[in-house]
mmCIF file of C-alpha atoms in Angstrom:
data_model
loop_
_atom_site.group_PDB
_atom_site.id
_atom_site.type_symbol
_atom_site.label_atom_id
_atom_site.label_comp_id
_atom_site.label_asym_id
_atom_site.label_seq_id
_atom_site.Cartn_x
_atom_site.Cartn_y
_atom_site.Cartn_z
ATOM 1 C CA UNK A 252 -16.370 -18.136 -15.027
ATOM 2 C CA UNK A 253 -14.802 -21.157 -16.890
ATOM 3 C CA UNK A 254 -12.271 -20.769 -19.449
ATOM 4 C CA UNK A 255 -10.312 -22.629 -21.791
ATOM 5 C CA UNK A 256 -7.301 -21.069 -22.561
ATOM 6 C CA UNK A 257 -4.651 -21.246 -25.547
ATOM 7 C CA UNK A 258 -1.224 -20.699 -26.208
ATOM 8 C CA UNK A 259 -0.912 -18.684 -29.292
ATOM 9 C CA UNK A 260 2.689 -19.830 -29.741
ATOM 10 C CA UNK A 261 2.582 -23.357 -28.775
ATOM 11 C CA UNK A 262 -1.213 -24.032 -29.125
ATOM 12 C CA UNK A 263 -1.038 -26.031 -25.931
ATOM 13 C CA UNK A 264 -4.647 -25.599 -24.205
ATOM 14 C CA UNK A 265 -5.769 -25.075 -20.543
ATOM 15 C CA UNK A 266 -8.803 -24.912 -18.784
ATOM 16 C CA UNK A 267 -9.349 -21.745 -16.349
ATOM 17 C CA UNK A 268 -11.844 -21.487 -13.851
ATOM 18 C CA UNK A 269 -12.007 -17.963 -12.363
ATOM 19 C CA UNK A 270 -13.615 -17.084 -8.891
ATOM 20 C CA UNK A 271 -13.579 -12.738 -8.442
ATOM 21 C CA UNK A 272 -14.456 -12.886 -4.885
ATOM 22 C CA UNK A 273 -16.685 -9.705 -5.575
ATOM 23 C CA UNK A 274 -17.622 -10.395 -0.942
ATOM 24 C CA UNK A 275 -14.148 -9.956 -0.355
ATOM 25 C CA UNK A 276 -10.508 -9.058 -1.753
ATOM 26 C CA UNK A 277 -9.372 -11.986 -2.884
ATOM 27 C CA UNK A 278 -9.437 -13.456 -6.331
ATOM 28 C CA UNK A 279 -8.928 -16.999 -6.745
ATOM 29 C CA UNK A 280 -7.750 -19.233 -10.039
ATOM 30 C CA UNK A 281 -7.622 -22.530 -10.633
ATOM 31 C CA UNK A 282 -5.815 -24.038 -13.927
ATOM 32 C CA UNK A 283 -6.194 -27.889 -14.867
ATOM 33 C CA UNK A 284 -3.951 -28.941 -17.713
ATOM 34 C CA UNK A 285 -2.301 -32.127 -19.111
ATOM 35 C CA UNK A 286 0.631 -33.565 -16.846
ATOM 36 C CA UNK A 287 2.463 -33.069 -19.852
ATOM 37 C CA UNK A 288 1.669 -28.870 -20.223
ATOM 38 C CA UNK A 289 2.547 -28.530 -16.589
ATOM 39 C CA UNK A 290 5.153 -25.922 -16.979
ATOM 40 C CA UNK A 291 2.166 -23.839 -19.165
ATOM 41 C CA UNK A 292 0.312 -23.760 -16.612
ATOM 42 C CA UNK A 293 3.226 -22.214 -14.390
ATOM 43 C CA UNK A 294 3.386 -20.067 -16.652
ATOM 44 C CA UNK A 295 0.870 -19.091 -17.292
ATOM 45 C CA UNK A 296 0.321 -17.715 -13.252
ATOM 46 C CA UNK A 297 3.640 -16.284 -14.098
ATOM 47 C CA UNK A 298 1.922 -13.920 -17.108
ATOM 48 C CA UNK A 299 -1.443 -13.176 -14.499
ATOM 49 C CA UNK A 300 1.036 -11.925 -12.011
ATOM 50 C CA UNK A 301 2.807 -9.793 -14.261
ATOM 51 C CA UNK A 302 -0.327 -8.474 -15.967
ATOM 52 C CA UNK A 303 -1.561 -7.624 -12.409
ATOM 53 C CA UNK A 304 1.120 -5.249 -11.600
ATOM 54 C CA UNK A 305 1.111 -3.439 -15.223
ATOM 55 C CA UNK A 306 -2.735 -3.296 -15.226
ATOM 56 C CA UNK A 307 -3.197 -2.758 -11.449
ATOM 57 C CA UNK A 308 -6.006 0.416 -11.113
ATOM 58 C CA UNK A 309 -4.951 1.160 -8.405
ATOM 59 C CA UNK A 310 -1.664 2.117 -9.115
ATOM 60 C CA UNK A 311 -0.247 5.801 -8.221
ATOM 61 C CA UNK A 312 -3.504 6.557 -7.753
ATOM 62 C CA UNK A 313 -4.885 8.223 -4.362
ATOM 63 C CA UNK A 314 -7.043 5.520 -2.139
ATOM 64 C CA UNK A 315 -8.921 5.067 0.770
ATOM 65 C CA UNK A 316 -8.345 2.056 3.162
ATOM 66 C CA UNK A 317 -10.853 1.305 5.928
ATOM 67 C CA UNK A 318 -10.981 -2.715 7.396
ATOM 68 C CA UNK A 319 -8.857 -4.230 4.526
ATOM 69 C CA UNK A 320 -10.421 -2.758 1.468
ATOM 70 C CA UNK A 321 -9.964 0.259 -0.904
ATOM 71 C CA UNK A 322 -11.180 2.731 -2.859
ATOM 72 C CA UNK A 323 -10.489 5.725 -5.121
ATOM 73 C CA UNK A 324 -10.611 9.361 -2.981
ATOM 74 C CA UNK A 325 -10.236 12.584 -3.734
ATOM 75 C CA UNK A 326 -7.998 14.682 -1.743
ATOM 76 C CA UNK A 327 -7.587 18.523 -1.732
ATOM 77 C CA UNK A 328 -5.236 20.057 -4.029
ATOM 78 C CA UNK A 329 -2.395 21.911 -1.213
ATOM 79 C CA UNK A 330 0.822 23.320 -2.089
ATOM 80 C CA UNK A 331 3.502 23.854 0.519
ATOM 81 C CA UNK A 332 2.990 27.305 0.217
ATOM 82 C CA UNK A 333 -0.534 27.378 2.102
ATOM 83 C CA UNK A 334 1.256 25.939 4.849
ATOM 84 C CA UNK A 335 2.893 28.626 7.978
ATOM 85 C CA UNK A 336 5.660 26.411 9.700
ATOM 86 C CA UNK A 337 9.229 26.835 9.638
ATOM 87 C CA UNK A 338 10.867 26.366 6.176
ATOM 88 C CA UNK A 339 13.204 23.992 7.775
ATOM 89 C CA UNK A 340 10.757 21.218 9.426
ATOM 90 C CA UNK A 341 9.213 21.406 5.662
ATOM 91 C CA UNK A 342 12.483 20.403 4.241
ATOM 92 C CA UNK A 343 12.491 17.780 6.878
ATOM 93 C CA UNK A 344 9.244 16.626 6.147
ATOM 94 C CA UNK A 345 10.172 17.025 2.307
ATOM 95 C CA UNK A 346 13.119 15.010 2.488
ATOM 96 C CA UNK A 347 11.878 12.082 4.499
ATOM 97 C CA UNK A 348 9.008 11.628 2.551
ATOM 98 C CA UNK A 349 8.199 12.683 -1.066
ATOM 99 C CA UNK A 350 12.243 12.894 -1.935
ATOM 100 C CA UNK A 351 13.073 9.484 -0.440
ATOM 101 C CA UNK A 352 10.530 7.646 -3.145
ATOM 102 C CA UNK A 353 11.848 10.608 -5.896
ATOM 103 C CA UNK A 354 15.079 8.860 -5.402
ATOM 104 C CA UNK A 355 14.367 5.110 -5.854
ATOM 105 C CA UNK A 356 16.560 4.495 -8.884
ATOM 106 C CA UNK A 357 19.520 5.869 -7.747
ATOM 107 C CA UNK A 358 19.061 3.778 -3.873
ATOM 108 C CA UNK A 359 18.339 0.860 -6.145
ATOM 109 C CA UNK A 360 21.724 1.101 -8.085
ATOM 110 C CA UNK A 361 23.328 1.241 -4.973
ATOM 111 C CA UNK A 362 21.769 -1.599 -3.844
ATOM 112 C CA UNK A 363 19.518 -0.248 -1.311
ATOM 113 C CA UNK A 364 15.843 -0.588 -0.520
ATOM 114 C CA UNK A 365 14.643 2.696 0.694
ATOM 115 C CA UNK A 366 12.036 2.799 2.824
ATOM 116 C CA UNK A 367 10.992 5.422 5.538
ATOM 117 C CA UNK A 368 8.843 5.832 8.512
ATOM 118 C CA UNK A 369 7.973 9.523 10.115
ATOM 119 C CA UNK A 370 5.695 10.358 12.638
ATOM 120 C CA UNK A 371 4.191 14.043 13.200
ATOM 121 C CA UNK A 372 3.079 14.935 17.249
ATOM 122 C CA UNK A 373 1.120 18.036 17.668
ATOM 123 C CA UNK A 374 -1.958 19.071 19.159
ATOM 124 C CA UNK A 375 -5.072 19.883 16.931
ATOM 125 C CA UNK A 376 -5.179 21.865 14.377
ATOM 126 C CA UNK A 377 -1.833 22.608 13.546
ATOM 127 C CA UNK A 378 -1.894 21.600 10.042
ATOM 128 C CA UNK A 379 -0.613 17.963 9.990
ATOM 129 C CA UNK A 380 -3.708 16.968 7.559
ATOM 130 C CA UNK A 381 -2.440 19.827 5.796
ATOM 131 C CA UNK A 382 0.722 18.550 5.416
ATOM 132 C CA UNK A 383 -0.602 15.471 4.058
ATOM 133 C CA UNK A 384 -2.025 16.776 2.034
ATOM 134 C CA UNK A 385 0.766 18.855 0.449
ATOM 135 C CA UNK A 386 2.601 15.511 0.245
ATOM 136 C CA UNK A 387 0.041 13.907 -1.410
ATOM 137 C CA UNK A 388 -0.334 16.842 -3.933
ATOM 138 C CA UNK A 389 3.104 16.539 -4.827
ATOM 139 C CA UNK A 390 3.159 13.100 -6.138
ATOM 140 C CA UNK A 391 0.026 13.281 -7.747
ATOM 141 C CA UNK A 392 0.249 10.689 -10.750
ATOM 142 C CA UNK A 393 3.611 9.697 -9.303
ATOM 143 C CA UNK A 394 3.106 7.232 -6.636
ATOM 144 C CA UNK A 395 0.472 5.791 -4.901
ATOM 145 C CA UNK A 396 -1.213 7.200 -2.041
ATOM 146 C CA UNK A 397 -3.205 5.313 0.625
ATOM 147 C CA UNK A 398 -4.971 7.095 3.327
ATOM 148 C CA UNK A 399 -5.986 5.610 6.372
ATOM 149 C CA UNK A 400 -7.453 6.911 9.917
ATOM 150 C CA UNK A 401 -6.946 4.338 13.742
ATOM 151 C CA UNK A 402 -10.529 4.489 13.427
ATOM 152 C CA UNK A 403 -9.846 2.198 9.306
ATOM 153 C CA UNK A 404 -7.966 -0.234 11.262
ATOM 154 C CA UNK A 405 -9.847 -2.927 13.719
ATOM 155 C CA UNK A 406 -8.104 -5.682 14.249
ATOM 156 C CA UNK A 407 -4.378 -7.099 13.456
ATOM 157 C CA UNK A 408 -5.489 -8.155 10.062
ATOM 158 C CA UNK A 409 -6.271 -4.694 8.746
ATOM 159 C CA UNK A 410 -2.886 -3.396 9.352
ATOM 160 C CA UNK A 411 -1.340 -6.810 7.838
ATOM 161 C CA UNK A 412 -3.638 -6.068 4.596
ATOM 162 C CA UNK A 413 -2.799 -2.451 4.675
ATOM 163 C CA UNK A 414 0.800 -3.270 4.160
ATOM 164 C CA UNK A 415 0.926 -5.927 1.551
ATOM 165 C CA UNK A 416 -1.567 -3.188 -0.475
ATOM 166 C CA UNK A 417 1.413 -0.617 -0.145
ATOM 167 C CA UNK A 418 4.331 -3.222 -0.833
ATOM 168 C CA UNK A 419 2.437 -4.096 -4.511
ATOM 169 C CA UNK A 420 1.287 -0.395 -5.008
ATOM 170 C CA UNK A 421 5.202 0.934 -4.522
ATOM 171 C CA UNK A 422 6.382 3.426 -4.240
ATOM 172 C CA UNK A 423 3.561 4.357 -2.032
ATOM 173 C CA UNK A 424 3.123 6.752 0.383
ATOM 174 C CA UNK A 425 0.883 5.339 3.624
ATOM 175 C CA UNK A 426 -0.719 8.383 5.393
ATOM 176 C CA UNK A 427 -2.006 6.956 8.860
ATOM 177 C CA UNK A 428 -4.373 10.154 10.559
ATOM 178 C CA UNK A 429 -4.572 9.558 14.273
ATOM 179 C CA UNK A 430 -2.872 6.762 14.852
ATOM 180 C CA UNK A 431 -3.228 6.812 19.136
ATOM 181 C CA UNK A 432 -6.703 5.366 18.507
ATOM 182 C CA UNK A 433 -4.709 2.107 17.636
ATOM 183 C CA UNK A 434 -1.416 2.586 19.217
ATOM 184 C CA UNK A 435 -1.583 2.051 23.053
ATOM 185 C CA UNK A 436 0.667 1.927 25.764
ATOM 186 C CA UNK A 437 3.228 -1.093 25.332
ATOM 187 C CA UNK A 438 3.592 -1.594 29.407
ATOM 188 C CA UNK A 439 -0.114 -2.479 29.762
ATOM 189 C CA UNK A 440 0.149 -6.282 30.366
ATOM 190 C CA UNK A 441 -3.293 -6.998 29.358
ATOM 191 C CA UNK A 442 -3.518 -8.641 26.191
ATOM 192 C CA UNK A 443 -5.982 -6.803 24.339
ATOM 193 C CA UNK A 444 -7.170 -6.213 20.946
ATOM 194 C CA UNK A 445 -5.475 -3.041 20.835
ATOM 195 C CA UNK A 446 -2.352 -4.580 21.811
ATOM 196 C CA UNK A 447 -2.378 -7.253 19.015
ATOM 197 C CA UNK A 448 -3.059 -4.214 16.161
ATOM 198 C CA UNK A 449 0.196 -2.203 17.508
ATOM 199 C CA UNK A 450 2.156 -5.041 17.841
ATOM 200 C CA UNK A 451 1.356 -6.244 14.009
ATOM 201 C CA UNK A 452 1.902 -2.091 13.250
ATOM 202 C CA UNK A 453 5.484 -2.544 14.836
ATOM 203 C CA UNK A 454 6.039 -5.865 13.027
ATOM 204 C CA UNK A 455 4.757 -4.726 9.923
ATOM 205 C CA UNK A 456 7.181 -1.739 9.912
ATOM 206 C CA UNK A 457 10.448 -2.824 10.742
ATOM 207 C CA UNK A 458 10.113 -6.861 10.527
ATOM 208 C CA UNK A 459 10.729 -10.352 8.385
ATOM 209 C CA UNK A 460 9.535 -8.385 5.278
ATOM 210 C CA UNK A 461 11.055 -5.911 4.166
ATOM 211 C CA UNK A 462 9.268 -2.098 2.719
ATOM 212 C CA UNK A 463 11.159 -1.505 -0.245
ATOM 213 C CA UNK A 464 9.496 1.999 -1.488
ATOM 214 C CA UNK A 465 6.850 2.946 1.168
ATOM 215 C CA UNK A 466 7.095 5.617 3.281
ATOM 216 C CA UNK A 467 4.573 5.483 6.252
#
């Protein structure tokens, strides 16, 4: 759609052309202006951006991610009490999870970025889903879940998209469910496909940018 655009303040005018992308997730905008109104343009991409992140649907809500796009999901209400492990790994689990984003504010004031990656290594069916689960019931409304299987993730770009959704939906909580169908062994010199998604994984979780309140 096309657009013009006014400053209720200044009454400086704009014209907007808008492109939603409704193929893929991108969203473009283009602004033409007078030379003259050139910092109302800027900022007006400065009050879009903001409005993005207060209006964002997506936004401690629970999601879906499979090949770079969500969606809303539903996820089994699960209490820590349904689960039979030791009450000690669920204090581990606990703490390096659900209370790490709980206590943003005060790592903040200390100036600290938390951030936090666990991984969970057990045969079937011994209640990691569950787990997730519990986690996920326990910040219900709080922070954003994403959910995500190997089989979600294809290629390199996937897992780049999958983290630039968490770092504008923080804190967010990444939930990756079988992972080995993605992450393969690192001493294999062929360059493969496979190799190119775990080595973006790795990159994207401890590299140039940093994961201020995600826990993966």
């Amino acid at each position: 759609g096309n657009f013009f655009v006014e400053h209720i303040a200044t009454k400086k005018r704009m014209f907007v052309s808008l492109d939603l992308c409704i193929e893929s997730m991108g969203c473009s905008i283009s602004v033409i202006s007078k030379s003259s109104d050139q910092q109302s343009a800027v900022q007006f991409f400065a009050d879009v951006a903001t409005s993005l992140v207060a209006n964002d649907i997506y936004y401690k809500k629970c999601l879906s991610f499979v090949r770079g796009r969500l969606d809303f999901m539903e996820v089994k209400p699960t209490t820590w009490d349904q689960i039979i492990i030791k009450p000690a790994l669920k204090e581990q689990i606990h703490g390096n999870t659900v209370s790490i984003l709980d206590s943003m504010d005060k790592f903040s004031s200390l100036g600290m970025t938390p951030n936090q990656n666990m991984i969970l290594i057990s045969p079937p069916g011994m209640a990691k889903t569950t787990i997730f689960r519990a986690i996920s019931n326990d910040v219900e409304g709080r922070i954003t879940r994403i959910w995500c299987t190997g089989k979600s993730i294809d290629q390199s770009d996937d897992v780049t998209s999958l983290f630039e959704a968490a770092r504008s939906l923080s804190p967010c909580i990444v939930i990756i469910e079988d992972m080995d169908l993605f992450g393969g062994d690192r001493s294999n010199q062929s360059f493969s496909q496979d190799n190119r998604v775990l080595n973006e994984f790795l990159a994207c979780l401890d590299g140039a940018q940093e994961n201020s309140g995600v826990v993966v």
